[in-house]
Amino acid sequence: MMPLAELRKEYNLAGLRRSDLAADPIAQFKLWLEQAAGARASGRVRKFFVNLYKAMMLTGGGSPMDVNAMTLATADKQGRPSARVVLLKGVDERGFVFFTNYESRKAQELTENPQAALVFYWSDLERQVCVSGTVTKVPREESEAYFKTRPRGSRLAAWASKQSQVARDRALLEEKWQQLEAQYPGPEIPLPPWWGGYVLAPARIEFWQGRPNRLHDRFCYTKRADNSWQIERLWP
Ligand SMILES: Cc1cc2nc3c(=O)[nH]c(=O)nc-3n(C[C@H](O)[C@H](O)[C@H](O)COP(=O)(O)O)c2cc1C
Protein backbone atom coordinates (compact mmCIF):
# COMPACT_ATOMS: atom_id res chain seq x y z
CA MET A 1 0.00 0.00 0.00
CA MET A 2 1.24 3.47 -0.93
CA PRO A 3 2.29 5.37 2.23
CA LEU A 4 -0.45 7.99 1.95
CA ALA A 5 0.57 9.90 5.06
CA GLU A 6 3.99 10.48 3.51
CA LEU A 7 2.70 11.93 0.24
CA ARG A 8 3.45 15.61 0.54
CA LYS A 9 3.69 18.48 -1.84
CA GLU A 10 4.90 22.03 -1.35
CA TYR A 11 2.88 24.73 -3.09
CA ASN A 12 5.16 27.45 -4.36
CA LEU A 13 4.14 28.42 -7.89
CA ALA A 14 2.55 31.77 -7.17
CA GLY A 15 0.83 33.99 -4.61
CA LEU A 16 -2.53 35.67 -4.81
CA ARG A 17 -2.95 39.25 -3.64
CA ARG A 18 -6.07 41.32 -3.09
CA SER A 19 -4.85 43.65 -5.83
CA ASP A 20 -4.71 40.74 -8.33
CA LEU A 21 -8.43 40.12 -8.05
CA ALA A 22 -11.13 41.32 -10.44
CA ALA A 23 -14.08 43.08 -8.75
CA ASP A 24 -16.40 40.51 -10.34
CA PRO A 25 -15.78 36.85 -9.44
CA ILE A 26 -17.01 35.57 -12.82
CA ALA A 27 -14.32 37.68 -14.53
CA GLN A 28 -11.77 36.31 -12.05
CA PHE A 29 -12.98 32.76 -12.70
CA LYS A 30 -12.71 33.17 -16.48
CA LEU A 31 -9.13 34.39 -16.09
CA TRP A 32 -8.18 31.38 -13.96
CA LEU A 33 -9.96 28.99 -16.33
CA GLU A 34 -8.06 30.41 -19.30
CA GLN A 35 -4.83 30.16 -17.38
CA ALA A 36 -5.64 26.57 -16.47
CA ALA A 37 -6.20 25.85 -20.15
CA GLY A 38 -2.77 27.35 -20.79
CA ALA A 39 -4.27 29.92 -23.13
CA ARG A 40 -3.17 32.90 -21.12
CA ALA A 41 -0.40 31.52 -19.00
CA SER A 42 1.25 34.48 -17.37
CA GLY A 43 4.47 34.60 -15.43
CA ARG A 44 7.63 32.78 -16.38
CA VAL A 45 7.38 30.10 -13.71
CA ARG A 46 3.77 29.32 -14.50
CA LYS A 47 4.52 29.28 -18.25
CA PHE A 48 7.37 26.90 -17.64
CA PHE A 49 5.16 24.48 -15.73
CA VAL A 50 2.30 24.72 -18.20
CA ASN A 51 4.68 24.08 -21.12
CA LEU A 52 6.31 21.22 -19.26
CA TYR A 53 2.89 19.73 -18.62
CA LYS A 54 1.93 20.08 -22.29
CA ALA A 55 5.21 18.50 -23.40
CA MET A 56 4.59 15.58 -21.05
CA MET A 57 1.10 15.14 -22.43
CA LEU A 58 2.37 15.18 -26.01
CA THR A 59 5.13 12.66 -25.43
CA GLY A 60 2.86 10.53 -23.29
CA GLY A 61 0.18 10.55 -25.97
CA GLY A 62 -2.43 11.64 -23.40
CA SER A 63 -5.22 14.10 -23.93
CA PRO A 64 -5.16 17.56 -22.35
CA MET A 65 -6.50 17.51 -18.82
CA ASP A 66 -10.15 18.30 -18.27
CA VAL A 67 -9.77 21.91 -17.17
CA ASN A 68 -13.55 22.23 -17.26
CA ALA A 69 -14.12 19.18 -15.03
CA MET A 70 -15.72 20.12 -11.71
CA THR A 71 -17.02 18.23 -8.72
CA LEU A 72 -20.70 18.95 -8.24
CA ALA A 73 -22.08 18.39 -4.74
CA THR A 74 -25.81 18.20 -4.15
CA ALA A 75 -27.86 17.13 -1.15
CA ASP A 76 -31.25 15.55 -0.69
CA LYS A 77 -33.97 17.15 1.42
CA GLN A 78 -32.58 15.55 4.58
CA GLY A 79 -29.27 17.24 3.84
CA ARG A 80 -27.45 14.01 2.92
CA PRO A 81 -24.79 14.99 0.38
CA SER A 82 -23.61 13.32 -2.81
CA ALA A 83 -20.92 14.42 -5.26
CA ARG A 84 -19.71 13.56 -8.76
CA VAL A 85 -17.69 15.11 -11.58
CA VAL A 86 -19.43 16.93 -14.44
CA LEU A 87 -18.16 19.24 -17.17
CA LEU A 88 -18.59 23.01 -17.15
CA LYS A 89 -20.13 23.90 -20.52
CA GLY A 90 -20.59 27.63 -20.07
CA VAL A 91 -19.97 30.45 -17.63
CA ASP A 92 -21.59 33.85 -17.88
CA GLU A 93 -23.31 36.49 -15.74
CA ARG A 94 -25.95 33.90 -14.71
CA GLY A 95 -23.35 31.48 -13.39
CA PHE A 96 -21.98 28.00 -14.17
CA VAL A 97 -23.72 25.82 -16.76
CA PHE A 98 -23.61 22.01 -17.01
CA PHE A 99 -25.70 19.37 -18.78
CA THR A 100 -27.07 16.10 -17.51
CA ASN A 101 -30.02 13.74 -17.23
CA TYR A 102 -32.98 15.44 -15.50
CA GLU A 103 -33.95 12.10 -13.90
CA SER A 104 -30.50 11.26 -12.51
CA ARG A 105 -29.73 11.15 -8.82
CA LYS A 106 -28.20 14.65 -8.92
CA ALA A 107 -31.29 15.97 -10.71
CA GLN A 108 -33.63 14.38 -8.16
CA GLU A 109 -31.63 15.96 -5.37
CA LEU A 110 -31.68 19.34 -7.13
CA THR A 111 -35.47 19.10 -7.41
CA GLU A 112 -35.72 18.49 -3.65
CA ASN A 113 -33.00 20.98 -2.78
CA PRO A 114 -31.66 23.46 -5.34
CA GLN A 115 -28.64 24.39 -3.19
CA ALA A 116 -25.41 22.96 -4.63
CA ALA A 117 -21.65 23.42 -4.66
CA LEU A 118 -18.89 23.08 -7.25
CA VAL A 119 -15.16 22.53 -6.86
CA PHE A 120 -12.57 23.00 -9.60
CA TYR A 121 -9.04 21.74 -8.93
CA TRP A 122 -6.22 22.73 -11.26
CA SER A 123 -3.29 20.85 -9.79
CA ASP A 124 -0.66 22.15 -12.21
CA LEU A 125 -1.48 25.71 -11.13
CA GLU A 126 -1.94 24.74 -7.46
CA ARG A 127 -5.36 26.33 -7.49
CA GLN A 128 -8.91 25.47 -6.54
CA VAL A 129 -12.15 27.38 -6.89
CA CYS A 130 -15.09 26.55 -4.61
CA VAL A 131 -18.53 27.80 -5.59
CA SER A 132 -21.92 27.51 -3.93
CA GLY A 133 -25.34 28.77 -4.85
CA THR A 134 -28.73 27.94 -6.28
CA VAL A 135 -29.36 25.74 -9.32
CA THR A 136 -32.12 26.18 -11.91
CA LYS A 137 -32.74 24.61 -15.33
CA VAL A 138 -31.56 26.55 -18.37
CA PRO A 139 -34.16 27.53 -21.02
CA ARG A 140 -35.12 24.59 -23.26
CA GLU A 141 -33.74 26.34 -26.36
CA GLU A 142 -30.31 26.49 -24.72
CA SER A 143 -30.35 22.73 -24.09
CA GLU A 144 -31.51 22.15 -27.69
CA ALA A 145 -28.69 24.32 -29.05
CA TYR A 146 -26.06 22.59 -26.91
CA PHE A 147 -27.39 19.09 -27.67
CA LYS A 148 -26.94 19.72 -31.40
CA THR A 149 -23.22 20.38 -30.85
CA ARG A 150 -22.64 17.00 -29.13
CA PRO A 151 -21.08 14.12 -31.05
CA ARG A 152 -23.59 11.60 -32.42
CA GLY A 153 -22.49 8.94 -29.93
CA SER A 154 -23.11 11.24 -26.96
CA ARG A 155 -26.54 12.21 -28.30
CA LEU A 156 -27.52 8.55 -28.66
CA ALA A 157 -26.16 7.86 -25.17
CA ALA A 158 -28.46 10.51 -23.74
CA TRP A 159 -31.37 8.48 -25.18
CA ALA A 160 -29.92 5.12 -24.16
CA SER A 161 -29.10 5.78 -20.53
CA LYS A 162 -31.47 5.76 -17.58
CA GLN A 163 -28.75 7.58 -15.71
CA SER A 164 -28.30 6.57 -12.05
CA GLN A 165 -30.87 3.74 -12.13
CA VAL A 166 -29.84 0.16 -11.45
CA ALA A 167 -28.88 -1.64 -14.69
CA ARG A 168 -29.32 -5.39 -14.95
CA ASP A 169 -26.22 -5.82 -17.09
CA ARG A 170 -24.12 -4.17 -19.80
CA ALA A 171 -25.73 -6.22 -22.57
CA LEU A 172 -29.02 -4.42 -22.02
CA LEU A 173 -27.30 -1.06 -22.43
CA GLU A 174 -25.62 -2.18 -25.66
CA GLU A 175 -28.88 -3.63 -26.98
CA LYS A 176 -30.60 -0.32 -26.34
CA TRP A 177 -27.80 1.49 -28.09
CA GLN A 178 -28.14 -0.68 -31.19
CA GLN A 179 -31.90 -0.13 -31.29
CA LEU A 180 -31.34 3.60 -31.11
CA GLU A 181 -28.72 3.52 -33.89
CA ALA A 182 -31.31 1.82 -36.08
CA GLN A 183 -34.05 4.21 -34.97
CA TYR A 184 -31.98 7.31 -35.77
CA PRO A 185 -29.89 6.45 -38.84
CA GLY A 186 -29.64 10.08 -40.01
CA PRO A 187 -27.87 13.08 -38.52
CA GLU A 188 -31.01 14.37 -36.74
CA ILE A 189 -31.29 13.11 -33.18
CA PRO A 190 -33.83 15.02 -31.10
CA LEU A 191 -33.16 16.24 -27.57
CA PRO A 192 -34.55 13.68 -25.09
CA PRO A 193 -37.22 15.23 -22.86
CA TRP A 194 -35.28 14.06 -19.78
CA TRP A 195 -31.98 15.69 -20.73
CA GLY A 196 -30.79 19.29 -20.46
CA GLY A 197 -28.80 21.96 -18.72
CA TYR A 198 -28.64 23.57 -15.32
CA VAL A 199 -27.09 26.83 -14.22
CA LEU A 200 -25.67 27.35 -10.75
CA ALA A 201 -26.05 31.01 -9.74
CA PRO A 202 -23.21 31.65 -7.27
CA ALA A 203 -23.79 33.24 -3.87
CA ARG A 204 -20.19 32.56 -2.82
CA ILE A 205 -16.99 31.93 -4.82
CA GLU A 206 -13.65 31.22 -3.23
CA PHE A 207 -10.29 31.38 -5.02
CA TRP A 208 -7.55 29.30 -3.41
CA GLN A 209 -3.88 29.48 -4.31
CA GLY A 210 -1.50 27.01 -2.68
CA ARG A 211 1.48 28.56 -0.87
CA PRO A 212 4.57 27.19 0.92
CA ASN A 213 4.17 25.77 4.43
CA ARG A 214 0.40 25.48 3.91
CA LEU A 215 0.09 29.28 4.30
CA HIS A 216 -2.27 29.36 1.35
CA ASP A 217 -3.94 32.45 -0.09
CA ARG A 218 -7.73 32.33 -0.01
CA PHE A 219 -10.13 35.04 -1.12
CA CYS A 220 -13.86 34.68 -0.82
CA TYR A 221 -16.44 36.68 -2.81
CA THR A 222 -19.86 36.82 -1.13
CA LYS A 223 -22.88 38.32 -2.85
CA ARG A 224 -24.49 41.22 -0.99
CA ALA A 225 -28.22 42.00 -1.02
CA ASP A 226 -27.61 44.76 -3.62
CA ASN A 227 -25.87 42.17 -5.89
CA SER A 228 -22.42 43.69 -5.37
CA TRP A 229 -19.62 41.39 -4.16
CA GLN A 230 -17.77 41.55 -0.88
CA ILE A 231 -14.20 40.22 -1.04
CA GLU A 232 -12.52 38.88 2.10
CA ARG A 233 -9.26 37.06 2.77
CA LEU A 234 -9.72 33.79 4.66
CA TRP A 235 -7.25 32.07 6.97
CA PRO A 236 -5.70 29.13 5.18
C1 LIG B 1 -14.43 13.90 -16.28
C2 LIG B 1 -15.90 13.55 -16.16
C3 LIG B 1 -16.85 14.34 -16.76
C4 LIG B 1 -18.21 14.06 -16.64
N1 LIG B 1 -19.11 14.90 -17.18
C5 LIG B 1 -20.43 14.68 -17.00
C6 LIG B 1 -21.39 15.64 -17.45
O1 LIG B 1 -21.06 16.72 -17.98
N2 LIG B 1 -22.70 15.34 -17.26
C7 LIG B 1 -23.11 14.20 -16.64
O2 LIG B 1 -24.31 14.00 -16.51
N3 LIG B 1 -22.23 13.29 -16.18
C8 LIG B 1 -20.89 13.50 -16.35
N4 LIG B 1 -19.98 12.60 -15.86
C9 LIG B 1 -20.51 11.40 -15.14
C10 LIG B 1 -20.85 11.80 -13.70
O3 LIG B 1 -19.68 11.86 -12.90
C11 LIG B 1 -21.86 10.84 -13.04
O4 LIG B 1 -21.38 9.51 -13.08
C12 LIG B 1 -23.25 10.89 -13.68
O5 LIG B 1 -23.63 12.19 -14.03
C13 LIG B 1 -24.30 10.29 -12.74
O6 LIG B 1 -24.30 11.01 -11.53
P1 LIG B 1 -25.48 10.90 -10.44
O7 LIG B 1 -25.91 9.46 -10.41
O8 LIG B 1 -24.86 11.35 -9.16
O9 LIG B 1 -26.59 11.80 -10.90
C14 LIG B 1 -18.62 12.89 -15.94
C15 LIG B 1 -17.65 12.08 -15.33
C16 LIG B 1 -16.32 12.40 -15.43
C17 LIG B 1 -15.29 11.54 -14.73
GROMACS .gro file of C-alpha atoms and ligand atoms in nm:
model
  267
    1MET     CA    1   0.000   0.000   0.000
    2MET     CA    2   0.124   0.347  -0.093
    3PRO     CA    3   0.229   0.537   0.223
    4LEU     CA    4  -0.045   0.799   0.195
    5ALA     CA    5   0.057   0.990   0.506
    6GLU     CA    6   0.399   1.048   0.351
    7LEU     CA    7   0.270   1.193   0.024
    8ARG     CA    8   0.345   1.561   0.054
    9LYS     CA    9   0.369   1.848  -0.184
   10GLU     CA   10   0.490   2.203  -0.135
   11TYR     CA   11   0.288   2.473  -0.309
   12ASN     CA   12   0.516   2.745  -0.436
   13LEU     CA   13   0.414   2.842  -0.789
   14ALA     CA   14   0.255   3.177  -0.717
   15GLY     CA   15   0.083   3.399  -0.461
   16LEU     CA   16  -0.253   3.567  -0.481
   17ARG     CA   17  -0.295   3.925  -0.364
   18ARG     CA   18  -0.607   4.132  -0.309
   19SER     CA   19  -0.485   4.365  -0.583
   20ASP     CA   20  -0.471   4.074  -0.833
   21LEU     CA   21  -0.843   4.012  -0.805
   22ALA     CA   22  -1.113   4.132  -1.044
   23ALA     CA   23  -1.408   4.308  -0.875
   24ASP     CA   24  -1.640   4.051  -1.034
   25PRO     CA   25  -1.578   3.685  -0.944
   26ILE     CA   26  -1.701   3.557  -1.282
   27ALA     CA   27  -1.432   3.768  -1.453
   28GLN     CA   28  -1.177   3.631  -1.205
   29PHE     CA   29  -1.298   3.276  -1.270
   30LYS     CA   30  -1.271   3.317  -1.648
   31LEU     CA   31  -0.913   3.439  -1.609
   32TRP     CA   32  -0.818   3.138  -1.396
   33LEU     CA   33  -0.996   2.899  -1.633
   34GLU     CA   34  -0.806   3.041  -1.930
   35GLN     CA   35  -0.483   3.016  -1.738
   36ALA     CA   36  -0.564   2.657  -1.647
   37ALA     CA   37  -0.620   2.585  -2.015
   38GLY     CA   38  -0.277   2.735  -2.079
   39ALA     CA   39  -0.427   2.992  -2.313
   40ARG     CA   40  -0.317   3.290  -2.112
   41ALA     CA   41  -0.040   3.152  -1.900
   42SER     CA   42   0.125   3.448  -1.737
   43GLY     CA   43   0.447   3.460  -1.543
   44ARG     CA   44   0.763   3.278  -1.638
   45VAL     CA   45   0.738   3.010  -1.371
   46ARG     CA   46   0.377   2.932  -1.450
   47LYS     CA   47   0.452   2.928  -1.825
   48PHE     CA   48   0.737   2.690  -1.764
   49PHE     CA   49   0.516   2.448  -1.573
   50VAL     CA   50   0.230   2.472  -1.820
   51ASN     CA   51   0.468   2.408  -2.112
   52LEU     CA   52   0.631   2.122  -1.926
   53TYR     CA   53   0.289   1.973  -1.862
   54LYS     CA   54   0.193   2.008  -2.229
   55ALA     CA   55   0.521   1.850  -2.340
   56MET     CA   56   0.459   1.558  -2.105
   57MET     CA   57   0.110   1.514  -2.243
   58LEU     CA   58   0.237   1.518  -2.601
   59THR     CA   59   0.513   1.266  -2.543
   60GLY     CA   60   0.286   1.053  -2.329
   61GLY     CA   61   0.018   1.055  -2.597
   62GLY     CA   62  -0.243   1.164  -2.340
   63SER     CA   63  -0.522   1.410  -2.393
   64PRO     CA   64  -0.516   1.756  -2.235
   65MET     CA   65  -0.650   1.751  -1.882
   66ASP     CA   66  -1.015   1.830  -1.827
   67VAL     CA   67  -0.977   2.191  -1.717
   68ASN     CA   68  -1.355   2.223  -1.726
   69ALA     CA   69  -1.412   1.918  -1.503
   70MET     CA   70  -1.572   2.012  -1.171
   71THR     CA   71  -1.702   1.823  -0.872
   72LEU     CA   72  -2.070   1.895  -0.824
   73ALA     CA   73  -2.208   1.839  -0.474
   74THR     CA   74  -2.581   1.820  -0.415
   75ALA     CA   75  -2.786   1.713  -0.115
   76ASP     CA   76  -3.125   1.555  -0.069
   77LYS     CA   77  -3.397   1.715   0.142
   78GLN     CA   78  -3.258   1.555   0.458
   79GLY     CA   79  -2.927   1.724   0.384
   80ARG     CA   80  -2.745   1.401   0.292
   81PRO     CA   81  -2.479   1.499   0.038
   82SER     CA   82  -2.361   1.332  -0.281
   83ALA     CA   83  -2.092   1.442  -0.526
   84ARG     CA   84  -1.971   1.356  -0.876
   85VAL     CA   85  -1.769   1.511  -1.158
   86VAL     CA   86  -1.943   1.693  -1.444
   87LEU     CA   87  -1.816   1.924  -1.717
   88LEU     CA   88  -1.859   2.301  -1.715
   89LYS     CA   89  -2.013   2.390  -2.052
   90GLY     CA   90  -2.059   2.763  -2.007
   91VAL     CA   91  -1.997   3.045  -1.763
   92ASP     CA   92  -2.159   3.385  -1.788
   93GLU     CA   93  -2.331   3.649  -1.574
   94ARG     CA   94  -2.595   3.390  -1.471
   95GLY     CA   95  -2.335   3.148  -1.339
   96PHE     CA   96  -2.198   2.800  -1.417
   97VAL     CA   97  -2.372   2.582  -1.676
   98PHE     CA   98  -2.361   2.201  -1.701
   99PHE     CA   99  -2.570   1.937  -1.878
  100THR     CA  100  -2.707   1.610  -1.751
  101ASN     CA  101  -3.002   1.374  -1.723
  102TYR     CA  102  -3.298   1.544  -1.550
  103GLU     CA  103  -3.395   1.210  -1.390
  104SER     CA  104  -3.050   1.126  -1.251
  105ARG     CA  105  -2.973   1.115  -0.882
  106LYS     CA  106  -2.820   1.465  -0.892
  107ALA     CA  107  -3.129   1.597  -1.071
  108GLN     CA  108  -3.363   1.438  -0.816
  109GLU     CA  109  -3.163   1.596  -0.537
  110LEU     CA  110  -3.168   1.934  -0.713
  111THR     CA  111  -3.547   1.910  -0.741
  112GLU     CA  112  -3.572   1.849  -0.365
  113ASN     CA  113  -3.300   2.098  -0.278
  114PRO     CA  114  -3.166   2.346  -0.534
  115GLN     CA  115  -2.864   2.439  -0.319
  116ALA     CA  116  -2.541   2.296  -0.463
  117ALA     CA  117  -2.165   2.342  -0.466
  118LEU     CA  118  -1.889   2.308  -0.725
  119VAL     CA  119  -1.516   2.253  -0.686
  120PHE     CA  120  -1.257   2.300  -0.960
  121TYR     CA  121  -0.904   2.174  -0.893
  122TRP     CA  122  -0.622   2.273  -1.126
  123SER     CA  123  -0.329   2.085  -0.979
  124ASP     CA  124  -0.066   2.215  -1.221
  125LEU     CA  125  -0.148   2.571  -1.113
  126GLU     CA  126  -0.194   2.474  -0.746
  127ARG     CA  127  -0.536   2.633  -0.749
  128GLN     CA  128  -0.891   2.547  -0.654
  129VAL     CA  129  -1.215   2.738  -0.689
  130CYS     CA  130  -1.509   2.655  -0.461
  131VAL     CA  131  -1.853   2.780  -0.559
  132SER     CA  132  -2.192   2.751  -0.393
  133GLY     CA  133  -2.534   2.877  -0.485
  134THR     CA  134  -2.873   2.794  -0.628
  135VAL     CA  135  -2.936   2.574  -0.932
  136THR     CA  136  -3.212   2.618  -1.191
  137LYS     CA  137  -3.274   2.461  -1.533
  138VAL     CA  138  -3.156   2.655  -1.837
  139PRO     CA  139  -3.416   2.753  -2.102
  140ARG     CA  140  -3.512   2.459  -2.326
  141GLU     CA  141  -3.374   2.634  -2.636
  142GLU     CA  142  -3.031   2.649  -2.472
  143SER     CA  143  -3.035   2.273  -2.409
  144GLU     CA  144  -3.151   2.215  -2.769
  145ALA     CA  145  -2.869   2.432  -2.905
  146TYR     CA  146  -2.606   2.259  -2.691
  147PHE     CA  147  -2.739   1.909  -2.767
  148LYS     CA  148  -2.694   1.972  -3.140
  149THR     CA  149  -2.322   2.038  -3.085
  150ARG     CA  150  -2.264   1.700  -2.913
  151PRO     CA  151  -2.108   1.412  -3.105
  152ARG     CA  152  -2.359   1.160  -3.242
  153GLY     CA  153  -2.249   0.894  -2.993
  154SER     CA  154  -2.311   1.124  -2.696
  155ARG     CA  155  -2.654   1.221  -2.830
  156LEU     CA  156  -2.752   0.855  -2.866
  157ALA     CA  157  -2.616   0.786  -2.517
  158ALA     CA  158  -2.846   1.051  -2.374
  159TRP     CA  159  -3.137   0.848  -2.518
  160ALA     CA  160  -2.992   0.512  -2.416
  161SER     CA  161  -2.910   0.578  -2.053
  162LYS     CA  162  -3.147   0.576  -1.758
  163GLN     CA  163  -2.875   0.758  -1.571
  164SER     CA  164  -2.830   0.657  -1.205
  165GLN     CA  165  -3.087   0.374  -1.213
  166VAL     CA  166  -2.984   0.016  -1.145
  167ALA     CA  167  -2.888  -0.164  -1.469
  168ARG     CA  168  -2.932  -0.539  -1.495
  169ASP     CA  169  -2.622  -0.582  -1.709
  170ARG     CA  170  -2.412  -0.417  -1.980
  171ALA     CA  171  -2.573  -0.622  -2.257
  172LEU     CA  172  -2.902  -0.442  -2.202
  173LEU     CA  173  -2.730  -0.106  -2.243
  174GLU     CA  174  -2.562  -0.218  -2.566
  175GLU     CA  175  -2.888  -0.363  -2.698
  176LYS     CA  176  -3.060  -0.032  -2.634
  177TRP     CA  177  -2.780   0.149  -2.809
  178GLN     CA  178  -2.814  -0.068  -3.119
  179GLN     CA  179  -3.190  -0.013  -3.129
  180LEU     CA  180  -3.134   0.360  -3.111
  181GLU     CA  181  -2.872   0.352  -3.389
  182ALA     CA  182  -3.131   0.182  -3.608
  183GLN     CA  183  -3.405   0.421  -3.497
  184TYR     CA  184  -3.198   0.731  -3.577
  185PRO     CA  185  -2.989   0.645  -3.884
  186GLY     CA  186  -2.964   1.008  -4.001
  187PRO     CA  187  -2.787   1.308  -3.852
  188GLU     CA  188  -3.101   1.437  -3.674
  189ILE     CA  189  -3.129   1.311  -3.318
  190PRO     CA  190  -3.383   1.502  -3.110
  191LEU     CA  191  -3.316   1.624  -2.757
  192PRO     CA  192  -3.455   1.368  -2.509
  193PRO     CA  193  -3.722   1.523  -2.286
  194TRP     CA  194  -3.528   1.406  -1.978
  195TRP     CA  195  -3.198   1.569  -2.073
  196GLY     CA  196  -3.079   1.929  -2.046
  197GLY     CA  197  -2.880   2.196  -1.872
  198TYR     CA  198  -2.864   2.357  -1.532
  199VAL     CA  199  -2.709   2.683  -1.422
  200LEU     CA  200  -2.567   2.735  -1.075
  201ALA     CA  201  -2.605   3.101  -0.974
  202PRO     CA  202  -2.321   3.165  -0.727
  203ALA     CA  203  -2.379   3.324  -0.387
  204ARG     CA  204  -2.019   3.256  -0.282
  205ILE     CA  205  -1.699   3.193  -0.482
  206GLU     CA  206  -1.365   3.122  -0.323
  207PHE     CA  207  -1.029   3.138  -0.502
  208TRP     CA  208  -0.755   2.930  -0.341
  209GLN     CA  209  -0.388   2.948  -0.431
  210GLY     CA  210  -0.150   2.701  -0.268
  211ARG     CA  211   0.148   2.856  -0.087
  212PRO     CA  212   0.457   2.719   0.092
  213ASN     CA  213   0.417   2.577   0.443
  214ARG     CA  214   0.040   2.548   0.391
  215LEU     CA  215   0.009   2.928   0.430
  216HIS     CA  216  -0.227   2.936   0.135
  217ASP     CA  217  -0.394   3.245  -0.009
  218ARG     CA  218  -0.773   3.233  -0.001
  219PHE     CA  219  -1.013   3.504  -0.112
  220CYS     CA  220  -1.386   3.468  -0.082
  221TYR     CA  221  -1.644   3.668  -0.281
  222THR     CA  222  -1.986   3.682  -0.113
  223LYS     CA  223  -2.288   3.832  -0.285
  224ARG     CA  224  -2.449   4.122  -0.099
  225ALA     CA  225  -2.822   4.200  -0.102
  226ASP     CA  226  -2.761   4.476  -0.362
  227ASN     CA  227  -2.587   4.217  -0.589
  228SER     CA  228  -2.242   4.369  -0.537
  229TRP     CA  229  -1.962   4.139  -0.416
  230GLN     CA  230  -1.777   4.155  -0.088
  231ILE     CA  231  -1.420   4.022  -0.104
  232GLU     CA  232  -1.252   3.888   0.210
  233ARG     CA  233  -0.926   3.706   0.277
  234LEU     CA  234  -0.972   3.379   0.466
  235TRP     CA  235  -0.725   3.207   0.697
  236PRO     CA  236  -0.570   2.913   0.518
  237LIG     C1  237  -1.443   1.390  -1.628
  237LIG     C2  238  -1.590   1.355  -1.616
  237LIG     C3  239  -1.685   1.434  -1.676
  237LIG     C4  240  -1.821   1.406  -1.664
  237LIG     N1  241  -1.911   1.490  -1.718
  237LIG     C5  242  -2.043   1.468  -1.700
  237LIG     C6  243  -2.139   1.564  -1.745
  237LIG     O1  244  -2.106   1.672  -1.798
  237LIG     N2  245  -2.270   1.534  -1.726
  237LIG     C7  246  -2.311   1.420  -1.664
  237LIG     O2  247  -2.431   1.400  -1.651
  237LIG     N3  248  -2.223   1.329  -1.618
  237LIG     C8  249  -2.089   1.350  -1.635
  237LIG     N4  250  -1.998   1.260  -1.586
  237LIG     C9  251  -2.051   1.140  -1.514
  237LIG    C10  252  -2.085   1.180  -1.370
  237LIG     O3  253  -1.968   1.186  -1.290
  237LIG    C11  254  -2.186   1.084  -1.304
  237LIG     O4  255  -2.138   0.951  -1.308
  237LIG    C12  256  -2.325   1.089  -1.368
  237LIG     O5  257  -2.363   1.219  -1.403
  237LIG    C13  258  -2.430   1.029  -1.274
  237LIG     O6  259  -2.430   1.101  -1.153
  237LIG     P1  260  -2.548   1.090  -1.044
  237LIG     O7  261  -2.591   0.946  -1.041
  237LIG     O8  262  -2.486   1.135  -0.916
  237LIG     O9  263  -2.659   1.180  -1.090
  237LIG    C14  264  -1.862   1.289  -1.594
  237LIG    C15  265  -1.765   1.208  -1.533
  237LIG    C16  266  -1.632   1.240  -1.543
  237LIG    C17  267  -1.529   1.154  -1.473
   0.00000   0.00000   0.00000
